[in-house]
């Protein structure tokens, strides 16, 4: 609809019509809008951003693999990474089976179990997925400690301490 209005409106920027036409063709070919973004200039991206297309949003692909493939992946993960690279998306390898087993294990046995699979405790699938989500959303964790408790607060990346304090107070 926006493209039709741009064509009718004499005051509309021709660059907007051109960008929207490119996007329409791209989407018509069955490709997500995020795959078109690297080809656009910053000015052209503004026109596309105004549409708030769901397929223009950043993406994280979660590849659920067998527990033996958790450390190194497999050919399907490699194919998924190739697709994600074209779209500027990220891939996180997880094993739902391993995550389910981790919940049932005592804390001291979790690290040993993951090491037997070639993965460290900090590199478990769920933790990598959370880290990837925080990165894609531009979020960071800000810790505060007092005599009785330590708390973690979610803040925007790049915020100063006074800005982060605004979230806390």
XYZ file of C-alpha atoms in Angstrom:
169
model
C 0.000 0.000 0.000
C 2.805 2.395 0.854
C 4.392 1.878 -2.568
C 1.106 2.711 -4.295
C 0.766 5.894 -2.223
C 4.336 6.909 -3.064
C 3.680 6.522 -6.771
C 0.559 8.705 -6.558
C 2.055 11.371 -4.295
C 3.976 14.005 -6.285
C 5.827 15.184 -3.188
C 7.086 11.700 -2.307
C 10.815 11.093 -2.503
C 11.632 8.991 -5.605
C 14.240 7.126 -3.550
C 11.457 5.843 -1.299
C 9.512 4.441 -4.246
C 12.645 2.837 -5.649
C 13.554 1.239 -2.315
C 10.038 -0.024 -1.714
C 9.903 -1.500 -5.222
C 13.193 -3.338 -4.545
C 11.808 -4.639 -1.269
C 8.554 -5.775 -2.874
C 10.429 -7.713 -5.563
C 12.755 -9.189 -2.942
C 9.859 -10.297 -0.730
C 7.979 -11.575 -3.783
C 10.934 -13.857 -4.505
C 10.402 -15.419 -1.089
C 13.447 -13.819 0.522
C 13.416 -12.084 3.910
C 13.863 -8.319 4.039
C 16.976 -8.686 6.240
C 18.787 -10.279 3.277
C 18.208 -7.064 1.306
C 19.583 -4.746 4.019
C 23.308 -5.167 3.175
C 22.585 -3.972 -0.368
C 20.872 -0.766 0.762
C 22.441 2.542 1.661
C 21.756 4.062 5.076
C 19.258 6.484 3.497
C 17.400 3.639 1.787
C 17.277 1.618 5.006
C 15.297 4.436 6.621
C 12.472 3.877 4.121
C 12.450 0.157 4.805
C 12.697 0.610 8.594
C 9.513 2.685 8.565
C 7.573 -0.359 7.353
C 8.657 -2.369 10.422
C 8.715 -5.600 8.462
C 8.980 -8.720 10.581
C 11.421 -10.319 8.142
C 13.713 -7.285 8.506
C 14.260 -8.021 12.198
C 17.523 -9.581 13.294
C 17.378 -13.322 13.646
C 18.892 -16.077 15.752
C 18.680 -19.612 14.445
C 18.749 -22.272 17.168
C 20.036 -25.560 15.760
C 18.860 -28.459 17.917
C 21.413 -31.266 17.546
C 22.137 -34.633 19.110
C 24.298 -34.493 22.215
C 27.315 -35.866 20.315
C 27.148 -32.952 17.853
C 26.918 -30.237 20.490
C 30.621 -29.341 20.500
C 31.336 -29.452 16.769
C 28.017 -29.298 14.988
C 27.188 -31.370 11.907
C 26.600 -30.860 8.155
C 23.081 -29.523 8.773
C 24.448 -26.907 11.165
C 27.029 -25.922 8.547
C 24.257 -25.493 5.959
C 22.252 -23.410 8.439
C 25.297 -21.227 9.118
C 25.665 -20.605 5.374
C 22.050 -19.417 5.175
C 22.436 -17.316 8.325
C 25.610 -15.665 6.994
C 23.754 -14.540 3.860
C 21.056 -12.971 6.042
C 23.368 -11.501 8.653
C 21.820 -13.772 11.287
C 23.501 -15.813 13.987
C 23.353 -19.526 14.760
C 23.368 -21.074 18.212
C 23.865 -24.817 18.527
C 21.816 -26.362 21.332
C 20.784 -29.831 22.372
C 17.368 -29.909 23.995
C 18.152 -33.393 25.294
C 21.307 -32.172 27.043
C 19.505 -29.142 28.498
C 16.761 -31.408 29.868
C 19.353 -33.694 31.456
C 21.226 -30.729 32.965
C 18.137 -29.677 34.901
C 18.013 -33.034 36.666
C 21.721 -33.105 37.557
C 23.156 -31.665 40.774
C 25.162 -28.468 40.220
C 28.533 -30.134 40.842
C 27.904 -32.795 38.177
C 26.764 -30.401 35.424
C 30.256 -29.200 34.495
C 31.578 -32.749 34.370
C 28.683 -33.866 32.158
C 29.210 -30.996 29.716
C 32.971 -31.559 29.614
C 32.325 -35.184 28.633
C 30.494 -33.754 25.596
C 33.332 -31.350 24.787
C 31.496 -28.251 26.014
C 32.171 -26.078 29.051
C 29.531 -24.980 31.541
C 29.606 -21.417 30.174
C 29.146 -22.758 26.634
C 25.988 -24.771 27.222
C 23.340 -24.223 24.566
C 20.940 -22.309 26.776
C 23.620 -19.888 27.986
C 24.827 -19.298 24.427
C 21.255 -18.654 23.321
C 20.693 -16.107 26.085
C 24.007 -14.382 25.265
C 23.098 -14.241 21.563
C 19.675 -12.789 22.401
C 21.236 -10.123 24.631
C 23.738 -9.236 21.880
C 21.127 -8.997 19.146
C 18.911 -6.808 21.344
C 21.832 -4.631 22.465
C 21.448 -5.504 26.144
C 23.939 -5.973 28.958
C 23.749 -7.089 32.563
C 24.592 -4.626 35.329
C 25.293 -6.090 38.767
C 24.739 -4.417 42.108
C 25.844 -5.853 45.423
C 24.871 -4.981 48.942
C 25.438 -6.565 52.313
C 22.471 -8.913 51.936
C 22.058 -9.519 48.197
C 23.523 -9.282 44.720
C 21.169 -8.426 41.850
C 21.458 -8.438 38.073
C 19.756 -5.694 36.069
C 19.207 -5.624 32.322
C 20.322 -2.387 30.683
C 20.999 -1.168 27.134
C 24.545 -1.609 25.823
C 26.577 1.576 26.039
C 24.688 3.084 28.948
C 26.696 4.900 31.559
C 26.478 4.087 35.273
C 24.067 6.985 35.940
C 21.765 5.785 33.159
C 21.883 2.240 34.529
C 21.102 3.618 37.972
C 17.862 4.984 36.521
C 16.739 1.407 35.900
C 17.617 0.375 39.418
C 15.988 3.247 41.282
